[in-house]
PDB file of C-alpha atoms in Angstrom:
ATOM      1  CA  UNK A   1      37.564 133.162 140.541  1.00  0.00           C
ATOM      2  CA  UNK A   2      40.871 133.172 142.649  1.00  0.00           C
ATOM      3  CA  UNK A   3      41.018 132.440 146.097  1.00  0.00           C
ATOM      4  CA  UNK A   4      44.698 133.118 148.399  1.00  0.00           C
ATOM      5  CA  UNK A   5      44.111 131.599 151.751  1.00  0.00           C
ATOM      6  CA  UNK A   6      45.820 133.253 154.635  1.00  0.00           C
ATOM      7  CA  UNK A   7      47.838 130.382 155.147  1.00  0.00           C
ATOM      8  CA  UNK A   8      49.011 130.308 150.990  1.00  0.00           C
ATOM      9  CA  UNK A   9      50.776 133.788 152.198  1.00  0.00           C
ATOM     10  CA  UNK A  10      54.552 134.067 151.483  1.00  0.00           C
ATOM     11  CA  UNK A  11      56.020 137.044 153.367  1.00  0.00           C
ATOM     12  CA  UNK A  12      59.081 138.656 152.149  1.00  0.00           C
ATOM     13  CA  UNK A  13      61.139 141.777 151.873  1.00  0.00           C
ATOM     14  CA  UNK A  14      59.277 145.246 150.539  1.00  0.00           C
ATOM     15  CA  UNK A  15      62.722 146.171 149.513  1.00  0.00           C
ATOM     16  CA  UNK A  16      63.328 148.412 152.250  1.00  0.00           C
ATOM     17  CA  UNK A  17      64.076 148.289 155.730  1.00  0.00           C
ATOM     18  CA  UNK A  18      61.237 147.350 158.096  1.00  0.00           C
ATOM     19  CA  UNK A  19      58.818 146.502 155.732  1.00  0.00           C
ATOM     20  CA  UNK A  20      57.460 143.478 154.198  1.00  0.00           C
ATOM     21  CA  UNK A  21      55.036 141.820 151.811  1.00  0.00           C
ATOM     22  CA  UNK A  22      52.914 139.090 151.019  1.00  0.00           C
ATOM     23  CA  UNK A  23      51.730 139.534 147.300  1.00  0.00           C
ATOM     24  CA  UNK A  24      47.810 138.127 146.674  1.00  0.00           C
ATOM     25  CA  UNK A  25      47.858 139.116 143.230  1.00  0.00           C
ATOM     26  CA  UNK A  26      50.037 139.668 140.027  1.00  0.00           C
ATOM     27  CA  UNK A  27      47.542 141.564 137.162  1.00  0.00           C
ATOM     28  CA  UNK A  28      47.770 141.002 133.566  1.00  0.00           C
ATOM     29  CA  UNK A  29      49.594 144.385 133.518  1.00  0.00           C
ATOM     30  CA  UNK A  30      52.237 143.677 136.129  1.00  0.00           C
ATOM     31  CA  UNK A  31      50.516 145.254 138.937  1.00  0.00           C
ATOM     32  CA  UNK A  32      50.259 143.958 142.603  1.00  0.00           C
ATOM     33  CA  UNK A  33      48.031 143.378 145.230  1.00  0.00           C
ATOM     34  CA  UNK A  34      49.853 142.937 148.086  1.00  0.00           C
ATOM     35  CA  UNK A  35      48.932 143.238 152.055  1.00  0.00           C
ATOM     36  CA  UNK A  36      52.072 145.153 153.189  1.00  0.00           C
ATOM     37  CA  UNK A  37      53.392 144.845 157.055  1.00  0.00           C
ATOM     38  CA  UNK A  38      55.593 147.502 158.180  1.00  0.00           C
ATOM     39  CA  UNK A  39      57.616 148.345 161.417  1.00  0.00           C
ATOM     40  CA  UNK A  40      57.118 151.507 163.342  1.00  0.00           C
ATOM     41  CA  UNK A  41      59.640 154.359 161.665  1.00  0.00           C
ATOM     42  CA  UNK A  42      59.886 152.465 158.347  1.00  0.00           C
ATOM     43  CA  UNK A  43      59.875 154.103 154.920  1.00  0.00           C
ATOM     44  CA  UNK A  44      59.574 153.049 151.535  1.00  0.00           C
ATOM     45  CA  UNK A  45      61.038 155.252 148.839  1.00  0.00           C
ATOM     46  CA  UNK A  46      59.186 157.811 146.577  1.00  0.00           C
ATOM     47  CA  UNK A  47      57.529 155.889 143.628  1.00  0.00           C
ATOM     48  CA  UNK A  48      54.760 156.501 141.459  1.00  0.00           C
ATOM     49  CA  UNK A  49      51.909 154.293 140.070  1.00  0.00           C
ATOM     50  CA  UNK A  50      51.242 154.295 136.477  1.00  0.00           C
ATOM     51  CA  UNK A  51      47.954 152.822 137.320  1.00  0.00           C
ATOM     52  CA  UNK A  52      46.572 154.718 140.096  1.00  0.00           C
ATOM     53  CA  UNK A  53      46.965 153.032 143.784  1.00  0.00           C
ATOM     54  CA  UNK A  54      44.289 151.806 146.348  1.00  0.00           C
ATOM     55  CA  UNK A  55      45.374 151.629 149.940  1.00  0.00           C
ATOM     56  CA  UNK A  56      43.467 150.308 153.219  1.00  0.00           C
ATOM     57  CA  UNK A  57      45.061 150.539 156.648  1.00  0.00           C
ATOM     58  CA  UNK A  58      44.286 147.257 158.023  1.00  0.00           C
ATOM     59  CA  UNK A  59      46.224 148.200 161.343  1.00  0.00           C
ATOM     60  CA  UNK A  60      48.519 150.751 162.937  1.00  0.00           C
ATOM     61  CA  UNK A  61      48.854 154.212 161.848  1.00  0.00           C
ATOM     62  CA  UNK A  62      50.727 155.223 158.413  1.00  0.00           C
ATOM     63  CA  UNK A  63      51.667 158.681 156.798  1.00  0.00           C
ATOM     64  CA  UNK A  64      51.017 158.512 152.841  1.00  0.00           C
ATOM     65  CA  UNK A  65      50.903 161.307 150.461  1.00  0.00           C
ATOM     66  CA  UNK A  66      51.313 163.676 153.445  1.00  0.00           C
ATOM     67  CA  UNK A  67      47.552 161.919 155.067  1.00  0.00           C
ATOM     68  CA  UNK A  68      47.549 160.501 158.552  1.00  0.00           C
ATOM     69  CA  UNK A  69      46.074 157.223 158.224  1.00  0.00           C
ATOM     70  CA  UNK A  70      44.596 154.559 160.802  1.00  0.00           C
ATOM     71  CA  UNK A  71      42.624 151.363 160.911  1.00  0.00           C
ATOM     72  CA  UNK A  72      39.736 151.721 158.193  1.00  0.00           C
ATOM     73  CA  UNK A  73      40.975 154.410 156.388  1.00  0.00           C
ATOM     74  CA  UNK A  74      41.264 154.713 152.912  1.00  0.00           C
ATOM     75  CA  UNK A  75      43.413 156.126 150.511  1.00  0.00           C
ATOM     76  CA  UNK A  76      43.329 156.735 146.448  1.00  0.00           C
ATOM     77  CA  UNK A  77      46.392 157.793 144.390  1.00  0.00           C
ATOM     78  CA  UNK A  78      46.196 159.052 141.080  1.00  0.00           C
ATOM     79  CA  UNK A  79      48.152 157.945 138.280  1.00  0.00           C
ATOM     80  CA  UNK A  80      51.543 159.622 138.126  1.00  0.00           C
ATOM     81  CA  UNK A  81      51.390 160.885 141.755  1.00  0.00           C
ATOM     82  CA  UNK A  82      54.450 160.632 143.696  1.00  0.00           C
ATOM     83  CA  UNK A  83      54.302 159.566 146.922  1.00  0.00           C
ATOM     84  CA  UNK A  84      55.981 157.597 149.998  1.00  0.00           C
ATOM     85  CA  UNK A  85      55.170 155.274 153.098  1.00  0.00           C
ATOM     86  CA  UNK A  86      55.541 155.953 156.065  1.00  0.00           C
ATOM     87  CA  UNK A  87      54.920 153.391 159.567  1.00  0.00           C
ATOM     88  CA  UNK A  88      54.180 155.926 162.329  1.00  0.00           C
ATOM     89  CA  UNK A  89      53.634 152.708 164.441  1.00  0.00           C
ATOM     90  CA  UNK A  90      53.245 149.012 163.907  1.00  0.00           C
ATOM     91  CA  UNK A  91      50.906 148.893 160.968  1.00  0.00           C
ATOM     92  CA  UNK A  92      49.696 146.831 158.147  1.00  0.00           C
ATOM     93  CA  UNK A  93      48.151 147.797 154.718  1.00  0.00           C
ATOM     94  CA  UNK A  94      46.119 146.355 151.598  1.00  0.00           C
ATOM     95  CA  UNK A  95      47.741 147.875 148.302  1.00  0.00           C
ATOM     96  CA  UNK A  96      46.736 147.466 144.814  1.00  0.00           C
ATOM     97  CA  UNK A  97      47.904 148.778 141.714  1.00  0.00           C
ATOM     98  CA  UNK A  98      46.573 147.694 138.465  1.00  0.00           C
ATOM     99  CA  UNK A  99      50.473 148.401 136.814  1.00  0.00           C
ATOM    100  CA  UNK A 100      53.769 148.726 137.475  1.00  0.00           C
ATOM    101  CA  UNK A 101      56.056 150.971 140.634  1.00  0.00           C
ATOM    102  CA  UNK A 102      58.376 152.844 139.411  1.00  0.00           C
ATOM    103  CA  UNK A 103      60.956 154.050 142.087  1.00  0.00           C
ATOM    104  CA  UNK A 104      61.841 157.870 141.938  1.00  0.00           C
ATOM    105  CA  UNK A 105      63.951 158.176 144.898  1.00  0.00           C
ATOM    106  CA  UNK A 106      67.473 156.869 144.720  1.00  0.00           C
TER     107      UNK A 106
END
């Protein structure tokens, strides 16, 4: 068993403007599960998952893979499929990926 208590979270940079993350998890494989915050009219660049991606909205209201999301929503991304994030307002996300990002927009 592994327990992160919401006061064990480290916040820090997504890697883009606007956004940032607390990891909960690294797996075995290099993957992350992360809860995400983002600013209204962030993005984070195209990537891909090798792994497949889960994503819950936890708050706000995000674009991803062309899908309006809000609170409770959730979202499945195949392996392979390119996609991006977008904040349409204040918002904040569970992510996990069982293996690595790989960035595809420069």
């Amino acid at each position: 068993m592994f327990v992160k208590r919401v006061g064990e979270r480290q916040w820090m940079s997504a890697g883009y403007e606007g956004g940032e993350r607390a990891l909960l998890r690294l797996s075995k494989e290099e993957g992350r599960t992360s809860i995400v915050r983002l600013k209204a009219g962030s993005r984070g660049p195209r990537h891909t998952h090798a792994g497949g991606e889960d994503v819950l909205v936890l708050s706000g209201k995000v674009r991803l893979s062309g899908e309006i999301l809000v609170a409770g929503d959730y979202l499945y991304t195949e392996p392979g499929e390119e996609h991006y994030l977008e904040a349409l307002e204040d918002s904040a996300i569970y992510a996990s990926t069982p293996r690595p990002v790989t960035i595809t927009e420069k």
